[in-house]
PDB file of C-alpha atoms and ligand atoms in Angstrom:
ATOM      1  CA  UNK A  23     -10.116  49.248  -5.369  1.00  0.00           C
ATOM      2  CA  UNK A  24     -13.283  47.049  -4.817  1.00  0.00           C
ATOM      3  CA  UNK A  25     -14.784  44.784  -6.801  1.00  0.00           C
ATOM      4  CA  UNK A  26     -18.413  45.259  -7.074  1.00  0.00           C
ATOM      5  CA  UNK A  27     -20.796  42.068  -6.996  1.00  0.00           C
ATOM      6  CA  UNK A  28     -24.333  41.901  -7.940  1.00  0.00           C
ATOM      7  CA  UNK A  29     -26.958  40.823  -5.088  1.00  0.00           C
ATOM      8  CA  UNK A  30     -30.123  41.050  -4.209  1.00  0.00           C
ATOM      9  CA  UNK A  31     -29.396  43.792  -2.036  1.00  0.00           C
ATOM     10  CA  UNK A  32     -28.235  46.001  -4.402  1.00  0.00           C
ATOM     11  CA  UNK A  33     -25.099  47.245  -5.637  1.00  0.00           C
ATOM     12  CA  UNK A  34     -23.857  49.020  -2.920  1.00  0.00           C
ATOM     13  CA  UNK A  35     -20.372  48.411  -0.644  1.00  0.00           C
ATOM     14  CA  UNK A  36     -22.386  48.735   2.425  1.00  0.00           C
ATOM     15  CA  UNK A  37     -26.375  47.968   2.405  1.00  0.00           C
ATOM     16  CA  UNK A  38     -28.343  47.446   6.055  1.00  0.00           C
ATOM     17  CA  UNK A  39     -31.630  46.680   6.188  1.00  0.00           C
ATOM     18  CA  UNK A  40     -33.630  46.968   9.363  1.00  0.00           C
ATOM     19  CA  UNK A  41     -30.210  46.058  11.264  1.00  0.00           C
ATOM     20  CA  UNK A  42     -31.452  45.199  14.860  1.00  0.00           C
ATOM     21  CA  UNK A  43     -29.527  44.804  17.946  1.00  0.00           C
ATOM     22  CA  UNK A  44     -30.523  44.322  21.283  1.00  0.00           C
ATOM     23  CA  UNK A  45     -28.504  43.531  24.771  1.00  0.00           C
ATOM     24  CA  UNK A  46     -30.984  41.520  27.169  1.00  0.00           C
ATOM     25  CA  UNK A  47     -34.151  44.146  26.725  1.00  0.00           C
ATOM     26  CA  UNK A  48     -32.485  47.254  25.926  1.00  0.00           C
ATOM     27  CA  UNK A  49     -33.236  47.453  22.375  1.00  0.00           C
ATOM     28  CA  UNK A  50     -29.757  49.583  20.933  1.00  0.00           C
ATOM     29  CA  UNK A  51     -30.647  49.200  16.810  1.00  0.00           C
ATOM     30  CA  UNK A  52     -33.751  49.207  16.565  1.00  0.00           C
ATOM     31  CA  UNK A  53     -34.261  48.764  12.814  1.00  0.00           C
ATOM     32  CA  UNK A  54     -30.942  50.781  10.838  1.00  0.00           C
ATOM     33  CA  UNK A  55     -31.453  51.133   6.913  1.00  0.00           C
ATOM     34  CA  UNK A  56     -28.233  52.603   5.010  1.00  0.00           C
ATOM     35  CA  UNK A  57     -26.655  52.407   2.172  1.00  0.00           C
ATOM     36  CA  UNK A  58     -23.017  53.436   1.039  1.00  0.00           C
ATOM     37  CA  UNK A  59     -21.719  53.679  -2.447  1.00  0.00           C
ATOM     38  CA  UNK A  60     -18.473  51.765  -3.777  1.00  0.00           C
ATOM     39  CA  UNK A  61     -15.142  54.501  -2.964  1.00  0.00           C
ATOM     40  CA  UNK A  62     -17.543  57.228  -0.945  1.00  0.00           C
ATOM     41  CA  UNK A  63     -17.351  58.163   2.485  1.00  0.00           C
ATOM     42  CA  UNK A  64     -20.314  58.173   5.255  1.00  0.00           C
ATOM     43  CA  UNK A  65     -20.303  60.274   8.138  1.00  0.00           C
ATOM     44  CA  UNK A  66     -22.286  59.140  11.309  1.00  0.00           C
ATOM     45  CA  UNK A  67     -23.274  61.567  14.049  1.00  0.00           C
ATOM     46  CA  UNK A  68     -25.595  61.366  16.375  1.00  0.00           C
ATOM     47  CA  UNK A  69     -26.005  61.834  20.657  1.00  0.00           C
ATOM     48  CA  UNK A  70     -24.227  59.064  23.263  1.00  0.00           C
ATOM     49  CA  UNK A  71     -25.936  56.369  22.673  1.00  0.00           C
ATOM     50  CA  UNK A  72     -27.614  56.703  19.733  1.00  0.00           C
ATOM     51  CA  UNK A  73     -26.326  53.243  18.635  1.00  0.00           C
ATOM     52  CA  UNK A  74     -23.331  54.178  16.610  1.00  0.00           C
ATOM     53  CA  UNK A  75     -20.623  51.812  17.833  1.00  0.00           C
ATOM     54  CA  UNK A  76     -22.906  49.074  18.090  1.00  0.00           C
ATOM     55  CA  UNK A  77     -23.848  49.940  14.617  1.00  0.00           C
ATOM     56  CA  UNK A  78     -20.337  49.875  13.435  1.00  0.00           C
ATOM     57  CA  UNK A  79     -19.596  46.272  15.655  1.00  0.00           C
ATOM     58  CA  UNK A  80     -22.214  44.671  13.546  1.00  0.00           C
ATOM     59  CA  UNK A  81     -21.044  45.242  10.444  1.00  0.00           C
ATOM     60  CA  UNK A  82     -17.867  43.776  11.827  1.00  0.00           C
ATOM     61  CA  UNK A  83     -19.506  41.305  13.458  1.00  0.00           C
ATOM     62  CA  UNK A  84     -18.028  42.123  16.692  1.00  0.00           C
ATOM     63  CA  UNK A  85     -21.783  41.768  17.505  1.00  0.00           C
ATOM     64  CA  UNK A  86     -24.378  39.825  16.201  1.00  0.00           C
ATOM     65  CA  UNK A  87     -27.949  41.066  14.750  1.00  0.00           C
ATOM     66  CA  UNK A  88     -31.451  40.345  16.319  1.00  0.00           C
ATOM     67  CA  UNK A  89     -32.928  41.095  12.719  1.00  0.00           C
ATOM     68  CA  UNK A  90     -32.540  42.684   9.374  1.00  0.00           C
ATOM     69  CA  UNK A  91     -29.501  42.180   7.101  1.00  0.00           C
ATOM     70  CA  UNK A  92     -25.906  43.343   6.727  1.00  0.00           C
ATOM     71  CA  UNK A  93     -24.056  43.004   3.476  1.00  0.00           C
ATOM     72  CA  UNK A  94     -20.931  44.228   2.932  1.00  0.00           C
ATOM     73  CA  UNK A  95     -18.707  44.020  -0.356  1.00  0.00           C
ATOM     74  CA  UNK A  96     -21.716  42.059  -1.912  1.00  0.00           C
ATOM     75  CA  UNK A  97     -21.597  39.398   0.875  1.00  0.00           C
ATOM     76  CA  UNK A  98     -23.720  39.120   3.617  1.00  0.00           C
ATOM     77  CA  UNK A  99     -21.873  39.697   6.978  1.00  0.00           C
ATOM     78  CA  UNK A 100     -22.285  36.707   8.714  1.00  0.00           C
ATOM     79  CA  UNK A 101     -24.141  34.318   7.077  1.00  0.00           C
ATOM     80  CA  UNK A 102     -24.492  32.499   3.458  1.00  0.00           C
ATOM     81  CA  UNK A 103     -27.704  31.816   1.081  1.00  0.00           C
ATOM     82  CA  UNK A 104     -28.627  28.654   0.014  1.00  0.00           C
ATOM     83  CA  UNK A 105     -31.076  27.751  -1.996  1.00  0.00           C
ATOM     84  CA  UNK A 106     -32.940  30.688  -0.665  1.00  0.00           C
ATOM     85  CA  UNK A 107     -31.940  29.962   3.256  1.00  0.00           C
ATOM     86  CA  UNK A 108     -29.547  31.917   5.357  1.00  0.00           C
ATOM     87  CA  UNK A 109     -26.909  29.952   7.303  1.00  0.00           C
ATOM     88  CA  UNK A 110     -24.470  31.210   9.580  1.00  0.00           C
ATOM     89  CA  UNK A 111     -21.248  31.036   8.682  1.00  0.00           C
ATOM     90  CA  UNK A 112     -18.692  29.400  10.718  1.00  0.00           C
ATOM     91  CA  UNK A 113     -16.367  30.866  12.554  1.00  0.00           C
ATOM     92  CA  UNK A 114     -13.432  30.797   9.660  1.00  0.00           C
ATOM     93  CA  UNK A 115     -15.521  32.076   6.890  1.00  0.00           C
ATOM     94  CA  UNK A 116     -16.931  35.348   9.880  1.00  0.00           C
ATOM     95  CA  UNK A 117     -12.940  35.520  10.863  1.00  0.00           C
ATOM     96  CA  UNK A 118     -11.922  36.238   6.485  1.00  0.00           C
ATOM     97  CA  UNK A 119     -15.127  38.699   6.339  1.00  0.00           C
ATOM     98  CA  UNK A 120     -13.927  40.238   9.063  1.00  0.00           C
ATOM     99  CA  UNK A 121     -10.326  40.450   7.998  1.00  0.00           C
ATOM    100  CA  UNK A 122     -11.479  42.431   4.662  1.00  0.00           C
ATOM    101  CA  UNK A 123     -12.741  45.400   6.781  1.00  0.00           C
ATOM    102  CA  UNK A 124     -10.517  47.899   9.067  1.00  0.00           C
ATOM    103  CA  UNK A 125     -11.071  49.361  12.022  1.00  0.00           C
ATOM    104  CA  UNK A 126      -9.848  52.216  14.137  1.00  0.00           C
ATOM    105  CA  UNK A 127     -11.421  53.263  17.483  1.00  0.00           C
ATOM    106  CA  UNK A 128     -11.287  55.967  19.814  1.00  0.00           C
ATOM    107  CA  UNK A 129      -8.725  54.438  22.113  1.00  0.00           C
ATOM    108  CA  UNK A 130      -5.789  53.138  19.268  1.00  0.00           C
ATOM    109  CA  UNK A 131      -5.691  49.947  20.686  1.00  0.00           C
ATOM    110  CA  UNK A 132      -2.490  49.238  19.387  1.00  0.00           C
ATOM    111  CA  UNK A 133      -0.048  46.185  21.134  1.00  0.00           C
ATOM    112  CA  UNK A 134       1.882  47.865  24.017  1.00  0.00           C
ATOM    113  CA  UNK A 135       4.575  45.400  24.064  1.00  0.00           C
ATOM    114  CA  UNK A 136       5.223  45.801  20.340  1.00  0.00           C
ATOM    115  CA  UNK A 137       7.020  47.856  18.248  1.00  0.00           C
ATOM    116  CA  UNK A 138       5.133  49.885  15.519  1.00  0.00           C
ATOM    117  CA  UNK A 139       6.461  48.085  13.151  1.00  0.00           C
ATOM    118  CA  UNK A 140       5.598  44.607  14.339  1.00  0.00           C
ATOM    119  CA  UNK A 141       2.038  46.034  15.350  1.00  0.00           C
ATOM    120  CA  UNK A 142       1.697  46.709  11.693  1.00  0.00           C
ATOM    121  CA  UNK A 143       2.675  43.355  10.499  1.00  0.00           C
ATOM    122  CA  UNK A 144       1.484  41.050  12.942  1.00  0.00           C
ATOM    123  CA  UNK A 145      -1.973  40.454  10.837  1.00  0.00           C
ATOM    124  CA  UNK A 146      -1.043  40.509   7.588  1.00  0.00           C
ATOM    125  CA  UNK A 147       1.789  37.604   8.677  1.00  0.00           C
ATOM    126  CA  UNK A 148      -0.728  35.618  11.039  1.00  0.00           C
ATOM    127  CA  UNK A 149      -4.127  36.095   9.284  1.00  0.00           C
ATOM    128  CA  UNK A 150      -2.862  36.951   5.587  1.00  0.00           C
ATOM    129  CA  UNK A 151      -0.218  34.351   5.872  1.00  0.00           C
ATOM    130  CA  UNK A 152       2.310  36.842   4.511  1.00  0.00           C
ATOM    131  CA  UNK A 153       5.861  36.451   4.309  1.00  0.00           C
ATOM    132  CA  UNK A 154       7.603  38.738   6.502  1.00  0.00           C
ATOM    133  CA  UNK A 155       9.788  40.552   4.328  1.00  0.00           C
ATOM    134  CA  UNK A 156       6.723  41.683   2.051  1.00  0.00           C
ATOM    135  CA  UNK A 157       4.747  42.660   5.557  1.00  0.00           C
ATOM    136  CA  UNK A 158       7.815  44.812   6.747  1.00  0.00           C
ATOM    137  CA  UNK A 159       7.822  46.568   3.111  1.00  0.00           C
ATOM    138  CA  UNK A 160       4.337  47.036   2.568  1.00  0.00           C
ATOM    139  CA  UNK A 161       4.118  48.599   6.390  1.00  0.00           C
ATOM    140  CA  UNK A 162       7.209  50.846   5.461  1.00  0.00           C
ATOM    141  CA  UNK A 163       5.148  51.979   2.604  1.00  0.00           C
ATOM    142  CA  UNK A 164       2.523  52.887   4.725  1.00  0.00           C
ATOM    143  CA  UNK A 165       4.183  54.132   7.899  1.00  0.00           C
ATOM    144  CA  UNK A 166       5.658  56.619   5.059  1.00  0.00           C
ATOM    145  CA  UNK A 167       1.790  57.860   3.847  1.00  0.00           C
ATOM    146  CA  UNK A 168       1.204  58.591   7.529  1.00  0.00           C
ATOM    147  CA  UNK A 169       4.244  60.810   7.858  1.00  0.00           C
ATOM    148  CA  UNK A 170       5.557  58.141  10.548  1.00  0.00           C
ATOM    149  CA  UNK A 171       8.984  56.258   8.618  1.00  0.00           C
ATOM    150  CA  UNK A 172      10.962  57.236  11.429  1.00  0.00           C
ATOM    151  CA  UNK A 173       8.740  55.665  14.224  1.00  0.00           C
ATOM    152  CA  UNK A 174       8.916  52.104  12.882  1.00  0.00           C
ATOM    153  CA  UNK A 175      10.734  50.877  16.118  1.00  0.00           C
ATOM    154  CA  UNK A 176       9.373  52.722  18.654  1.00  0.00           C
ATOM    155  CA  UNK A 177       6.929  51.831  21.169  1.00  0.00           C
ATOM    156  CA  UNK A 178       3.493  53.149  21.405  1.00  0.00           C
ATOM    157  CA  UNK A 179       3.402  54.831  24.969  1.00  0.00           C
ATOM    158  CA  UNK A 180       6.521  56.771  23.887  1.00  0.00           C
ATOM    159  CA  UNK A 181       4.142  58.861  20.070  1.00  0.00           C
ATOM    160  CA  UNK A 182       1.648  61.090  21.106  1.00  0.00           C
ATOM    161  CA  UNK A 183      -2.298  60.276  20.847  1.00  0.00           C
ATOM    162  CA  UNK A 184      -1.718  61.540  17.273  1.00  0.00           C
ATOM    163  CA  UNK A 185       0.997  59.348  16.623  1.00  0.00           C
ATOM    164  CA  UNK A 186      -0.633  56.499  17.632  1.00  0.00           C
ATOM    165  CA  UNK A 187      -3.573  56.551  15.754  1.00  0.00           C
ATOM    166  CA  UNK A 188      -1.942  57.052  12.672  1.00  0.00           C
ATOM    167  CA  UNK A 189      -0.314  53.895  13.677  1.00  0.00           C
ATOM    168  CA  UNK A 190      -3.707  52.072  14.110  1.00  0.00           C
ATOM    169  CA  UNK A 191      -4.843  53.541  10.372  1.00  0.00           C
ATOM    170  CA  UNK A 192      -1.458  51.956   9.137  1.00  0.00           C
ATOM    171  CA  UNK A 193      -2.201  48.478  10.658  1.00  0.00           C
ATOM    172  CA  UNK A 194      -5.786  48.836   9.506  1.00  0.00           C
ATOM    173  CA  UNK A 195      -4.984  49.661   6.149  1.00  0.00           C
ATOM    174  CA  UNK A 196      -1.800  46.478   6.262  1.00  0.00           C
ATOM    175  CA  UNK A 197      -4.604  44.064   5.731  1.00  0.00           C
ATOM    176  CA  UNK A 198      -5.915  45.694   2.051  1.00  0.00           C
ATOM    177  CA  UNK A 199      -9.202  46.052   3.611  1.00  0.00           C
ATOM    178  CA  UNK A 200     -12.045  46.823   1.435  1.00  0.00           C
ATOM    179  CA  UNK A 201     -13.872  49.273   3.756  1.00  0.00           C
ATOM    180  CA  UNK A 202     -12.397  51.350   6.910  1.00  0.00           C
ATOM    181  CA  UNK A 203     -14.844  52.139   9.982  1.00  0.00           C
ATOM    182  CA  UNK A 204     -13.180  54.892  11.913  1.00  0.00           C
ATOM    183  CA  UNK A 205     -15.370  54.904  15.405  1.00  0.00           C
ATOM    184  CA  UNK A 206     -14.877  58.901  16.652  1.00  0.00           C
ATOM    185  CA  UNK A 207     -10.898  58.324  16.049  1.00  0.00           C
ATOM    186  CA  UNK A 208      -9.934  61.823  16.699  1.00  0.00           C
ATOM    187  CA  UNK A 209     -12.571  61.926  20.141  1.00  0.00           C
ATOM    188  CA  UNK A 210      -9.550  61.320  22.785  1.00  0.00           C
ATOM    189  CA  UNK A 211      -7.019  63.389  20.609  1.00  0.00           C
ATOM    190  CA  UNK A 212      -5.615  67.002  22.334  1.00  0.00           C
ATOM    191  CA  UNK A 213      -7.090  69.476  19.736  1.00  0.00           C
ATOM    192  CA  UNK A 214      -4.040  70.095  18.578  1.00  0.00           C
ATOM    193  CA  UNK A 215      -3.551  66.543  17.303  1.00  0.00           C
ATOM    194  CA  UNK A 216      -6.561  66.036  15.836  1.00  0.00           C
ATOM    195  CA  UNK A 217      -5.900  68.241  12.242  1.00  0.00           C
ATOM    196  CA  UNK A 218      -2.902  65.186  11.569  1.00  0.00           C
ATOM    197  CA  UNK A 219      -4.947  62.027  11.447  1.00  0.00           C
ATOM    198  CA  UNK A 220      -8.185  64.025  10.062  1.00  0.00           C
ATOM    199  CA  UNK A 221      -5.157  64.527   7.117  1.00  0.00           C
ATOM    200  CA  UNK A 222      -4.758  61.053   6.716  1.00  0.00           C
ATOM    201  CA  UNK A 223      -8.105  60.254   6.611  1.00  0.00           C
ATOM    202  CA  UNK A 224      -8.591  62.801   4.094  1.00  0.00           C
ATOM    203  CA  UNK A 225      -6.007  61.175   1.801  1.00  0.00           C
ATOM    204  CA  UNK A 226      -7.792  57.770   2.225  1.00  0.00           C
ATOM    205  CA  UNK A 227     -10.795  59.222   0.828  1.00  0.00           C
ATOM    206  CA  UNK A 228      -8.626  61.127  -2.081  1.00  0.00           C
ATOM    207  CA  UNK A 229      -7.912  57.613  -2.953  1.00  0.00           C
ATOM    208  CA  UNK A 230     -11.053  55.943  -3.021  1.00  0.00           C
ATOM    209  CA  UNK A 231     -11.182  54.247   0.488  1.00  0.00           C
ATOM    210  CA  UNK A 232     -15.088  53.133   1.121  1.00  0.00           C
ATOM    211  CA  UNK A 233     -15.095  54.146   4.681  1.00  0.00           C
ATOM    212  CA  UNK A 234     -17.489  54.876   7.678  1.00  0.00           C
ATOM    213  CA  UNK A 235     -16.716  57.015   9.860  1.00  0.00           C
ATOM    214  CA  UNK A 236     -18.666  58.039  13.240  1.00  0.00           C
ATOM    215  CA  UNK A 237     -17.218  61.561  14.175  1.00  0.00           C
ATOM    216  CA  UNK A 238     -18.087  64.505  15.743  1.00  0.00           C
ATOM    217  CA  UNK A 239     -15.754  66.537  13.413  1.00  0.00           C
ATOM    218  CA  UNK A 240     -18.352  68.590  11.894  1.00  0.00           C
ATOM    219  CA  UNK A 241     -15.825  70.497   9.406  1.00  0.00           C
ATOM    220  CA  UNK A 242     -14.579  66.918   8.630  1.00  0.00           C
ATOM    221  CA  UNK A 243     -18.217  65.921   7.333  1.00  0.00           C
ATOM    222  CA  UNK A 244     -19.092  68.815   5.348  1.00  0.00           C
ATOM    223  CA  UNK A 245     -15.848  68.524   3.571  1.00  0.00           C
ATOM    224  CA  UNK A 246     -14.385  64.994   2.894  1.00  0.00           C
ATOM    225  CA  UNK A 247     -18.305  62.659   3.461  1.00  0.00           C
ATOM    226  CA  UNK A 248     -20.482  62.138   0.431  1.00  0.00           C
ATOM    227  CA  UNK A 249     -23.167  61.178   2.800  1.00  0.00           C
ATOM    228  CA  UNK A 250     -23.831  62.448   6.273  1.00  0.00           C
ATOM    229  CA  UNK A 251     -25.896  60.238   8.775  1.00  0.00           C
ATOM    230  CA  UNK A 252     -27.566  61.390  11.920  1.00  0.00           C
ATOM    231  CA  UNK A 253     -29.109  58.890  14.207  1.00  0.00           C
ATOM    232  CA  UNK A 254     -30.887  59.182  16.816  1.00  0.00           C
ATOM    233  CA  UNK A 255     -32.744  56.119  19.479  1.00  0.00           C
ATOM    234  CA  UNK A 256     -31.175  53.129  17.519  1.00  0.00           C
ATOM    235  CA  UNK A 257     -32.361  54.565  13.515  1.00  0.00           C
ATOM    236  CA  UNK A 258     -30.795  56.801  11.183  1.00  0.00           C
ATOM    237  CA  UNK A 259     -33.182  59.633  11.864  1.00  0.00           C
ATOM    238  CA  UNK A 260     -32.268  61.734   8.512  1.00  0.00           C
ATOM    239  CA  UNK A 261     -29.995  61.403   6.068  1.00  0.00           C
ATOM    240  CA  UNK A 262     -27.932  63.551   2.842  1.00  0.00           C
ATOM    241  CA  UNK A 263     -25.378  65.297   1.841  1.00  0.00           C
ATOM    242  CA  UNK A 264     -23.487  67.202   4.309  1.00  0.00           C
ATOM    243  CA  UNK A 265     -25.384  70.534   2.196  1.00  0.00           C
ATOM    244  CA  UNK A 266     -28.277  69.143   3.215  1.00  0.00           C
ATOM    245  CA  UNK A 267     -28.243  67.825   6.437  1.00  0.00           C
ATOM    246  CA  UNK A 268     -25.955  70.595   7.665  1.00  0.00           C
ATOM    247  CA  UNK A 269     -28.019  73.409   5.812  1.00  0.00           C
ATOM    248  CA  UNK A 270     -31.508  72.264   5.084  1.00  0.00           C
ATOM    249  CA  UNK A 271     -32.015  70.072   8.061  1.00  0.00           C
ATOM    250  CA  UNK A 272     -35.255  68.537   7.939  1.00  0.00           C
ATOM    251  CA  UNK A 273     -35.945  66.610  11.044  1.00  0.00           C
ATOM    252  CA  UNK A 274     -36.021  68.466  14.697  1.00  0.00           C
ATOM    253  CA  UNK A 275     -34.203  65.730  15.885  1.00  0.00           C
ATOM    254  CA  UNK A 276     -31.846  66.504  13.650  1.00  0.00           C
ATOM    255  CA  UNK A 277     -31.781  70.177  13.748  1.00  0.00           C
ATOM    256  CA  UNK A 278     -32.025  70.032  18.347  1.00  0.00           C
ATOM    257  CA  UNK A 279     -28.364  67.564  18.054  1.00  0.00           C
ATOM    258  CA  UNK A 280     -26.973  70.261  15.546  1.00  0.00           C
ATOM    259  CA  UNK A 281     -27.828  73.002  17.617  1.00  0.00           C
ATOM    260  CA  UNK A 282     -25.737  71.697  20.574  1.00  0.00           C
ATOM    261  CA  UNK A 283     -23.023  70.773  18.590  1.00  0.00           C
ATOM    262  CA  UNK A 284     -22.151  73.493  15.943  1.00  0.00           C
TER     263      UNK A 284
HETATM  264  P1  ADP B 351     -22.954  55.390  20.771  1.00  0.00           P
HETATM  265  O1  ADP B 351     -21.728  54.836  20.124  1.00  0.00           O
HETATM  266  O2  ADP B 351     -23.899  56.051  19.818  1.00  0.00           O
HETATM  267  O3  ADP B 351     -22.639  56.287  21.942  1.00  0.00           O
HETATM  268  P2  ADP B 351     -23.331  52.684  21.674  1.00  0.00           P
HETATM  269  O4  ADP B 351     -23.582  51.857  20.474  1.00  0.00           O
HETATM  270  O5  ADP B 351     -21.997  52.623  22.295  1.00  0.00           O
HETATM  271  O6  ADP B 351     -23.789  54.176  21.379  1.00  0.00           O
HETATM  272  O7  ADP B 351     -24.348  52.273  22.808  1.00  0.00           O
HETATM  273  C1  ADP B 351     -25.751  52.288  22.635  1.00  0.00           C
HETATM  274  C2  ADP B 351     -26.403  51.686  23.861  1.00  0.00           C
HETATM  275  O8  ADP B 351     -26.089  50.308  23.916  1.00  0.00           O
HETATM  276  C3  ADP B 351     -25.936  52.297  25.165  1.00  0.00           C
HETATM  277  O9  ADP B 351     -27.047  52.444  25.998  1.00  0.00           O
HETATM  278  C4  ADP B 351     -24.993  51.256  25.700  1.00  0.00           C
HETATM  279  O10 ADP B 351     -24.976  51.270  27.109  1.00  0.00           O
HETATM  280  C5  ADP B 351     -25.575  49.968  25.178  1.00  0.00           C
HETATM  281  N1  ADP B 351     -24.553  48.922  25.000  1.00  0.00           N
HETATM  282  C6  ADP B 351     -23.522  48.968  24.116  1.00  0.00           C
HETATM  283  N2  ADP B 351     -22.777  47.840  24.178  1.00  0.00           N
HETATM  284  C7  ADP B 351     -23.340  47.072  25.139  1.00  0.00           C
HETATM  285  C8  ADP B 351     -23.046  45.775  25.690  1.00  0.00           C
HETATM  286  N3  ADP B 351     -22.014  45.040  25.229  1.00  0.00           N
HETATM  287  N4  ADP B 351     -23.857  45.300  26.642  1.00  0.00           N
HETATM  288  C9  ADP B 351     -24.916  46.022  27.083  1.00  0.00           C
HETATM  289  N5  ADP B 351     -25.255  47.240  26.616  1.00  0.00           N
HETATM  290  C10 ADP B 351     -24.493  47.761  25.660  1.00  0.00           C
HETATM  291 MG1   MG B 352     -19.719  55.215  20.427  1.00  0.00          MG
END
């Protein structure tokens, strides 16, 4: 599914190194090191606050780093070496990074005034350049994987919360990206609508999907992430597999959030 360049960073499909962030002087990152293998799955968790979305805007660059370094597929997330210099990238070359990576949030965002259909194909015609025949088959295809074919020309206030964030995974997925960040996508879900997209996320990772996803879906962690994150005051606090973080804790940070929360 990815291809897997060499850099200095490492070989990794997601490396940050002392990823800083601040707005005015409320320092939010405040010096994030992670790494996440080619086709595995990363699980953040972690209080309000904690820096998670912020986190997960940088490496989108929704929002731009005070310090440290992002890299993504083997590129740098917004900026290019030269000759041992970094230079940001303009704004076409940050708009095609940005294009390779997917992301679903809490609140679907889809288009209201679209059909889910032409929310699905809208980016891969305008950004991917398309043609619309292959767009409306390719998001056919994948309105099928989320168990939605028949929903293709409906509107979005008329599917459930469920509904509609399988939707958003479908247009995230329309654009072949090469890493999904899911940003608590099941948090504004009734309960009972939460076990369908967790399901479709589950496939994703079946397949091989790099993806990153900040959750509170504890059951979702220990099974489907190869690596669970906590963080905790802008820094990933500890770090493992979900056997270990989940059942040799290590940190009392850690082991106070889990407490609440299990
Ligand atoms: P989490 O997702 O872990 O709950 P966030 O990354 O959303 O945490 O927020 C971390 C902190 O950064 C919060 O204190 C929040 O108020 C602040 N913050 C986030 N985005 C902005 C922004 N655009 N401007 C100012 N402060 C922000
Ligand atoms: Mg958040």
């Amino acid at each position: 599914m990815l291809s897997s360049p060499k850099s200095s960073l490492g070989n990794y499909a997601v490396v940050a190194r002392g990823v800083k962030k601040a707005f005015g002087h409320h320092q939010v990152l405040n010096g994030v090191d992670l790494t996440v293998d080619y086709g595995k799955v990363c699980c953040i968790l972690g209080p309000s606050g904690s820096g998670k979305s912020t986190f997960l805007r940088c490496m989108n660059h929704l929002e731009k780093l005070n310090g440290g370094l992002l890299q993504v597929g083997g590129e740098l997330v917004g900026y290019r070496q030269h000759a041992g210099k970094l230079y940001e990238m303009k704004k076409s070359e940050v708009a095609r990074q940005r294009a390779d990576i997917g992301m679903v949030f809490q609140s679907f965002n889809l288009f209201p005034h679209m059909t889910v259909l032409q929310n699905i194909i809208e980016a891969p015609i305008h950004v991917r350049m398309i043609n619309k025949a292959q767009a409306i088959e390719r998001a056919m295809d994948l309105l099928s994987k989320v168990g939605l074919s028949d929903k293709a020309n409906a509107y979005p206030r008329t599917l459930s919360g469920g509904q509609q964030q399988r939707v958003a995974i479908a247009r995230a997925l329309a654009m072949k990206p090469k890493l999904m960040l899911f940003d608590e996508p099941t948090s504004a879900l009734d309960p009972e609508l939460v076990g369908e997209v967790l399901q479709v996320m589950r496939q994703l990772a079946a397949e091989g999907m790099t993806m990153i996803v900040v959750t509170h879906e504890l059951g979702f962690a220990r099974e489907v992430c190869d690596k669970v994150v906590f963080m905790d005051g802008g820094v990933v606090v500890e770090e493992g597999s979900p056997q270990e973080l989940f059942n040799n804790t290590k940190t009392v940070r850690a082991k106070a959030f889990l407490g609440k929360v299990l």
